[in-house]
Structures are given as C-alpha cells and as structure tokens.
Amino acid sequence: MKKFFTFLRFCFYGLLGLIALGAALFWYFIYSPDPEMPQLSGTVTKASIEVDGLTRSYRSYLPKGLAKGAPLVMVMHGSGQNGAQIRLETGYGFERLADQYGFAVVYPDARSFDWNDCSKVGDYTFEGRAVDDVNFLDVLADKLIADIGIDSHRVFATGVSSGGFMAIRLALEAPTKFRAVAAVSANLPSAENFKCKPAAQGTSVMFMNGTKDPLVPYAGGESSLFGLFFKSGMLHSSRESADYFAKKNGNSGVPTMTPLAVPGDAQVERQVKQKVERAVWRDDSKLEVELVSIHDGGHGLPQAYWRRPRLLGPSPMTPDGPALIWEFFARQKP
C-alpha cells in the first residue's frame, strides 16, 4: 500500500510539473500582454450587415468631428481572429493615426477561419460553401461611403497574415474600389496555388515583410507553421510579389531604394535604417508599388505598443508599421 501511495504522489507531482512546464512554455512563446488603451477622440462601434445570405460583422472607429469626404482604411485580421484582436495587435495604431489625420477605420470580421484570398490552400468555407469575401468587403465599403460620407476615391485596405493575403486579392480583383492596399506578412501565391482572376486595371500596393518570418517565408516557399499549422500553400518571394504588381502596373524598371526617415537621435535612426529597406517602383502614373523589408523581423506588423508572441519570430518595435502604411496611402492620388 505504501508503494501505491508513493506511486500516486510521483504521478501527482509529475502532472504538476507538466502543467507548470506547459504554462511556462505558453507564457514564453505565446502569451503577450495587451497594449495599454490610448486616449482617443472617438469610439468603436460594432455592427453587422447581410451579404450573400450571411450575417457579416465589423467594427468601425470614427474620430470626433470626422469631416465629410474623409478617407477610409479597412484593417483585416489574421487566421482565426476578429476585428477586436487586430486592434490590439496593431497597438491601436490606425486609430491613433485616424485622430491625427482625420480618416475612418473599419475592422471587418471573416466568416471562416481564413479570409478567402487568392490561395487555393486554406480554410475559407462556411457551412460547406466558399465565402465571397471580395463581395463582402466591396459591399461594406459602399455602405460606409453612403453612411459616413467617405470619399469613394480614397478607400484603402490593409491586413496582417491572412488579412494581408486578402488585401492582395482586393488589389487584383477590386482595384476600382480600393485605391491602394498594404499586405503585411503576406506574399503572392505561386502559380499552382493561385485561384484569383485579376482585373485589367491595377492599383497601388505595399508589401511589408520580415526576413525571419516563420510562417510566410520572405524568400518564397510553403507557408505554414512547423509544416503543420496555418497552411497557405506555395508562395512567391516578397521581391517577386512586388515585381509582379510593378509589372502589372506597367512599371518594370529598377526600383528606387528609399531610406527610412526616423525621428529621434542619430544612433536610433542609424539602427533602424540598417534594419529596414524600402524599394519603391514609381513612374509618372498614379500607381506605385513599395516593398518594405524588415531585416531580422518576424511575423506581424511592427509597432511600439505590443510585443508579438515569440512563436512568431523576432518582434521589432520599429519601424512604426501603421504610420508607414498610412504614409503610403496618403500619397496616392485619386
């Protein structure tokens, strides 16, 4: 009997040890505290609309005193998330900028685990049918244009991870609605993984990718975590993705390497410039393509208010990703 209780104690303490180890691994690799909520002039409102027989939800942020004819920035979340989570993971960065520059922000929610982007690989079905996210986002943009008085020529979209892949699809299939898009931690699917039907017209596109992203390989290849999770199929490299859109827009020339302007002391500016490389394809047309390469950066949007989980690779707090994206959007001419 004594040996039996000794065995039970051994199992009990072993179980406690495993629980403690699991908690420690979760804390180290996955847990990240929420950013502090900033003081904002406006409020976030949750609403829904019916599109293609499905109830689609979204959150919108309107700064106090937003003028008629203001721009709209659509921000799309990653796999298995929603608009509330991408607000946190961007450090409320777009809302801070909205207060400063006067634009509306909307966070749409996907209906399936992934946004239905251009990749053939992914979980983009709901109740047995593929979700038409292009139509949903098009209808949502039209609703906000009508309800808020948004400038229909200054509707922009950005997204991180699965949301970034969805931004790529909007650039290809809805360029007349979205004046520019910014895809973060996302690349163009390769030919065997590509299902989109690109429109003839182009639009301005930014890519912002880390060179040490463990999910979306900067140099191209299969998109997955450890080869098991969050699979998106084969992808082009970041440079090939930017080249594709530059050529589609009629600009097949050599990009201009543009240094990143960083406020602050000279040492900080020098360190950031060594980590961030900007290649810009621009000519006399109104269309532009930019590739922001974050050397030694992992998966996600860099910003100073929220540290990404270590599981997603290095989490640099610079550059200010939302600010770079808004700068790109703001300089696009209607």
mmCIF file with all atom_site columns, C-alpha atoms in Angstrom, residues 249-322:
data_model
loop_
_atom_site.group_PDB
_atom_site.id
_atom_site.type_symbol
_atom_site.label_atom_id
_atom_site.label_alt_id
_atom_site.label_comp_id
_atom_site.label_asym_id
_atom_site.label_entity_id
_atom_site.label_seq_id
_atom_site.pdbx_PDB_ins_code
_atom_site.Cartn_x
_atom_site.Cartn_y
_atom_site.Cartn_z
_atom_site.occupancy
_atom_site.B_iso_or_equiv
_atom_site.pdbx_formal_charge
_atom_site.auth_seq_id
_atom_site.auth_comp_id
_atom_site.auth_asym_id
_atom_site.auth_atom_id
_atom_site.pdbx_PDB_model_num
ATOM 1  C CA . ASN A 1 249 ? 1.062  48.445 -63.326 1.00 0.00 ? 249 ASN A CA 1
ATOM 2  C CA . GLY A 1 250 ? 3.351  48.934 -66.325 1.00 0.00 ? 250 GLY A CA 1
ATOM 3  C CA . ASN A 1 251 ? 6.493  49.687 -64.332 1.00 0.00 ? 251 ASN A CA 1
ATOM 4  C CA . SER A 1 252 ? 9.089  47.008 -64.954 1.00 0.00 ? 252 SER A CA 1
ATOM 5  C CA . GLY A 1 253 ? 12.074 49.199 -64.153 1.00 0.00 ? 253 GLY A CA 1
ATOM 6  C CA . VAL A 1 254 ? 14.554 49.038 -61.307 1.00 0.00 ? 254 VAL A CA 1
ATOM 7  C CA . PRO A 1 255 ? 13.050 50.211 -58.003 1.00 0.00 ? 255 PRO A CA 1
ATOM 8  C CA . THR A 1 256 ? 14.370 53.199 -56.120 1.00 0.00 ? 256 THR A CA 1
ATOM 9  C CA . MET A 1 257 ? 15.893 52.380 -52.759 1.00 0.00 ? 257 MET A CA 1
ATOM 10 C CA . THR A 1 258 ? 14.365 54.932 -50.414 1.00 0.00 ? 258 THR A CA 1
ATOM 11 C CA . PRO A 1 259 ? 15.848 55.452 -46.936 1.00 0.00 ? 259 PRO A CA 1
ATOM 12 C CA . LEU A 1 260 ? 13.518 55.428 -43.980 1.00 0.00 ? 260 LEU A CA 1
ATOM 13 C CA . ALA A 1 261 ? 13.182 58.747 -42.186 1.00 0.00 ? 261 ALA A CA 1
ATOM 14 C CA . VAL A 1 262 ? 13.212 58.152 -38.434 1.00 0.00 ? 262 VAL A CA 1
ATOM 15 C CA . PRO A 1 263 ? 12.655 60.915 -35.875 1.00 0.00 ? 263 PRO A CA 1
ATOM 16 C CA . GLY A 1 264 ? 14.883 60.819 -32.813 1.00 0.00 ? 264 GLY A CA 1
ATOM 17 C CA . ASP A 1 265 ? 18.581 60.731 -32.090 1.00 0.00 ? 265 ASP A CA 1
ATOM 18 C CA . ALA A 1 266 ? 21.155 59.801 -34.723 1.00 0.00 ? 266 ALA A CA 1
ATOM 19 C CA . GLN A 1 267 ? 22.006 56.434 -33.172 1.00 0.00 ? 267 GLN A CA 1
ATOM 20 C CA . VAL A 1 268 ? 18.383 55.230 -33.202 1.00 0.00 ? 268 VAL A CA 1
ATOM 21 C CA . GLU A 1 269 ? 17.949 56.488 -36.762 1.00 0.00 ? 269 GLU A CA 1
ATOM 22 C CA . ARG A 1 270 ? 21.074 54.635 -37.895 1.00 0.00 ? 270 ARG A CA 1
ATOM 23 C CA . GLN A 1 271 ? 19.984 51.385 -36.232 1.00 0.00 ? 271 GLN A CA 1
ATOM 24 C CA . VAL A 1 272 ? 16.521 51.479 -37.798 1.00 0.00 ? 272 VAL A CA 1
ATOM 25 C CA . LYS A 1 273 ? 17.851 52.287 -41.249 1.00 0.00 ? 273 LYS A CA 1
ATOM 26 C CA . GLN A 1 274 ? 20.113 49.249 -41.031 1.00 0.00 ? 274 GLN A CA 1
ATOM 27 C CA . LYS A 1 275 ? 17.104 47.039 -40.295 1.00 0.00 ? 275 LYS A CA 1
ATOM 28 C CA . VAL A 1 276 ? 14.601 48.445 -42.790 1.00 0.00 ? 276 VAL A CA 1
ATOM 29 C CA . GLU A 1 277 ? 14.954 48.519 -46.571 1.00 0.00 ? 277 GLU A CA 1
ATOM 30 C CA . ARG A 1 278 ? 12.421 50.234 -48.826 1.00 0.00 ? 278 ARG A CA 1
ATOM 31 C CA . ALA A 1 279 ? 12.199 49.521 -52.555 1.00 0.00 ? 279 ALA A CA 1
ATOM 32 C CA . VAL A 1 280 ? 9.767  51.737 -54.495 1.00 0.00 ? 280 VAL A CA 1
ATOM 33 C CA . TRP A 1 281 ? 8.544  51.304 -58.061 1.00 0.00 ? 281 TRP A CA 1
ATOM 34 C CA . ARG A 1 282 ? 7.157  54.641 -59.226 1.00 0.00 ? 282 ARG A CA 1
ATOM 35 C CA . ASP A 1 283 ? 6.839  56.447 -62.545 1.00 0.00 ? 283 ASP A CA 1
ATOM 36 C CA . ASP A 1 284 ? 4.674  59.203 -63.993 1.00 0.00 ? 284 ASP A CA 1
ATOM 37 C CA . SER A 1 285 ? 1.478  57.216 -63.493 1.00 0.00 ? 285 SER A CA 1
ATOM 38 C CA . LYS A 1 286 ? -0.660 57.356 -60.365 1.00 0.00 ? 286 LYS A CA 1
ATOM 39 C CA . LEU A 1 287 ? 0.217  53.782 -59.429 1.00 0.00 ? 287 LEU A CA 1
ATOM 40 C CA . GLU A 1 288 ? 3.014  52.813 -57.078 1.00 0.00 ? 288 GLU A CA 1
ATOM 41 C CA . VAL A 1 289 ? 4.455  49.638 -55.539 1.00 0.00 ? 289 VAL A CA 1
ATOM 42 C CA . GLU A 1 290 ? 6.559  49.531 -52.394 1.00 0.00 ? 290 GLU A CA 1
ATOM 43 C CA . LEU A 1 291 ? 8.364  46.677 -50.638 1.00 0.00 ? 291 LEU A CA 1
ATOM 44 C CA . VAL A 1 292 ? 9.327  47.287 -47.005 1.00 0.00 ? 292 VAL A CA 1
ATOM 45 C CA . SER A 1 293 ? 11.788 44.593 -45.920 1.00 0.00 ? 293 SER A CA 1
ATOM 46 C CA . ILE A 1 294 ? 12.373 44.322 -42.174 1.00 0.00 ? 294 ILE A CA 1
ATOM 47 C CA . HIS A 1 295 ? 15.676 42.543 -41.687 1.00 0.00 ? 295 HIS A CA 1
ATOM 48 C CA . ASP A 1 296 ? 15.514 40.007 -38.833 1.00 0.00 ? 296 ASP A CA 1
ATOM 49 C CA . GLY A 1 297 ? 11.793 40.732 -38.412 1.00 0.00 ? 297 GLY A CA 1
ATOM 50 C CA . GLY A 1 298 ? 9.223  38.011 -37.741 1.00 0.00 ? 298 GLY A CA 1
ATOM 51 C CA . HIS A 1 299 ? 5.520  37.599 -38.467 1.00 0.00 ? 299 HIS A CA 1
ATOM 52 C CA . GLY A 1 300 ? 3.274  40.592 -37.818 1.00 0.00 ? 300 GLY A CA 1
ATOM 53 C CA . LEU A 1 301 ? 3.058  44.353 -38.038 1.00 0.00 ? 301 LEU A CA 1
ATOM 54 C CA . PRO A 1 302 ? 5.897  46.210 -36.292 1.00 0.00 ? 302 PRO A CA 1
ATOM 55 C CA . GLN A 1 303 ? 4.841  48.923 -33.842 1.00 0.00 ? 303 GLN A CA 1
ATOM 56 C CA . ALA A 1 304 ? 5.920  50.170 -30.427 1.00 0.00 ? 304 ALA A CA 1
ATOM 57 C CA . TYR A 1 305 ? 2.895  49.220 -28.303 1.00 0.00 ? 305 TYR A CA 1
ATOM 58 C CA . TRP A 1 306 ? 2.515  45.427 -28.494 1.00 0.00 ? 306 TRP A CA 1
ATOM 59 C CA . ARG A 1 307 ? 5.125  42.654 -28.470 1.00 0.00 ? 307 ARG A CA 1
ATOM 60 C CA . ARG A 1 308 ? 4.186  39.775 -30.711 1.00 0.00 ? 308 ARG A CA 1
ATOM 61 C CA . PRO A 1 309 ? 4.375  36.191 -29.353 1.00 0.00 ? 309 PRO A CA 1
ATOM 62 C CA . ARG A 1 310 ? 7.884  34.712 -29.618 1.00 0.00 ? 310 ARG A CA 1
ATOM 63 C CA . LEU A 1 311 ? 6.394  31.805 -31.569 1.00 0.00 ? 311 LEU A CA 1
ATOM 64 C CA . LEU A 1 312 ? 6.003  34.224 -34.481 1.00 0.00 ? 312 LEU A CA 1
ATOM 65 C CA . GLY A 1 313 ? 9.676  35.130 -34.643 1.00 0.00 ? 313 GLY A CA 1
ATOM 66 C CA . PRO A 1 314 ? 11.515 38.337 -33.728 1.00 0.00 ? 314 PRO A CA 1
ATOM 67 C CA . SER A 1 315 ? 9.246  41.257 -32.822 1.00 0.00 ? 315 SER A CA 1
ATOM 68 C CA . PRO A 1 316 ? 10.982 44.554 -33.590 1.00 0.00 ? 316 PRO A CA 1
ATOM 69 C CA . MET A 1 317 ? 9.241  47.604 -32.137 1.00 0.00 ? 317 MET A CA 1
ATOM 70 C CA . THR A 1 318 ? 10.383 49.731 -35.077 1.00 0.00 ? 318 THR A CA 1
ATOM 71 C CA . PRO A 1 319 ? 9.579  50.899 -37.672 1.00 0.00 ? 319 PRO A CA 1
ATOM 72 C CA . ASP A 1 320 ? 6.095  52.255 -36.998 1.00 0.00 ? 320 ASP A CA 1
ATOM 73 C CA . GLY A 1 321 ? 4.188  49.943 -39.341 1.00 0.00 ? 321 GLY A CA 1
ATOM 74 C CA . PRO A 1 322 ? 0.781  51.687 -39.224 1.00 0.00 ? 322 PRO A CA 1
#
